[in-house]
Amino acid sequence: MTQRRVIIADDEPLARERLGRMVDELDGYQVVAEAATGMQVLEAVASHAPDILLLDIRMPGGDGLEIAEQLGTQTAPPAIIFCTAYDEYAIRAFDVQAAAYLLKPVRRQALADALRRAERLNRAQLQALRTRQADNPQHLSVTSTRGTELVDMTRVRYCEADQKYVTLHHDKGETLTDLSLKALEQRFPDHLLRIHRNTLVGTRYVQALERQDDGACQLRLSDVPDALPVSRRHVARVRQRLREL
């Protein structure tokens, strides 16, 4: 029988121990890691790629609901079962696609039922994500320290190259990829515009091309506080693209 990989996240050692014993008593599941803080949860998920995450809500270093929302951006997120002493978060929990919401003290049969439900949901999630990525070529699958993320390239403000890596600056923060600027430019020609050998910008966020006193040009983007330099060799192409937009 295939062992489903489980991570237990709770800041109380006794709670983790109790959940671990119950999981061990069930066939088909294996606890591969434990976490006591929000940061540890993200690191454990990135390292162990679990099928299922048993997650507390009130934890130091990261609210469980926020963690679930962040994991939901990945292309292969674990199914999440919330295990908490608080009942007031149930509606929000299902907003982040939780497979189950169990109140402490968690009962063995309730946990067994939730694990089976989570397994079914996780397979459905993966299929839905694969379909979404196939149907939406503006999405880019990126493997990072946080796991595998699905980045919506229409939300990328600009891409900045630094040695071997490129940083994607988007509305949810930053994502690092080992894809080159050239590869991104070729893959997303409708969304990205080259303005410098080290920079691509999201065309929908372009506001203005400005000429400085020394003759150099810079580009203003919405939601980006600082203007970005435009190299001389790309000014004409940028002006042409602005007329087309």
XYZ file of C-alpha atoms in Angstrom, residues 69 73 240:
3
model
C -3.529 30.500 1.514
C -0.591 29.043 -4.790
C 6.736 51.638 -30.395
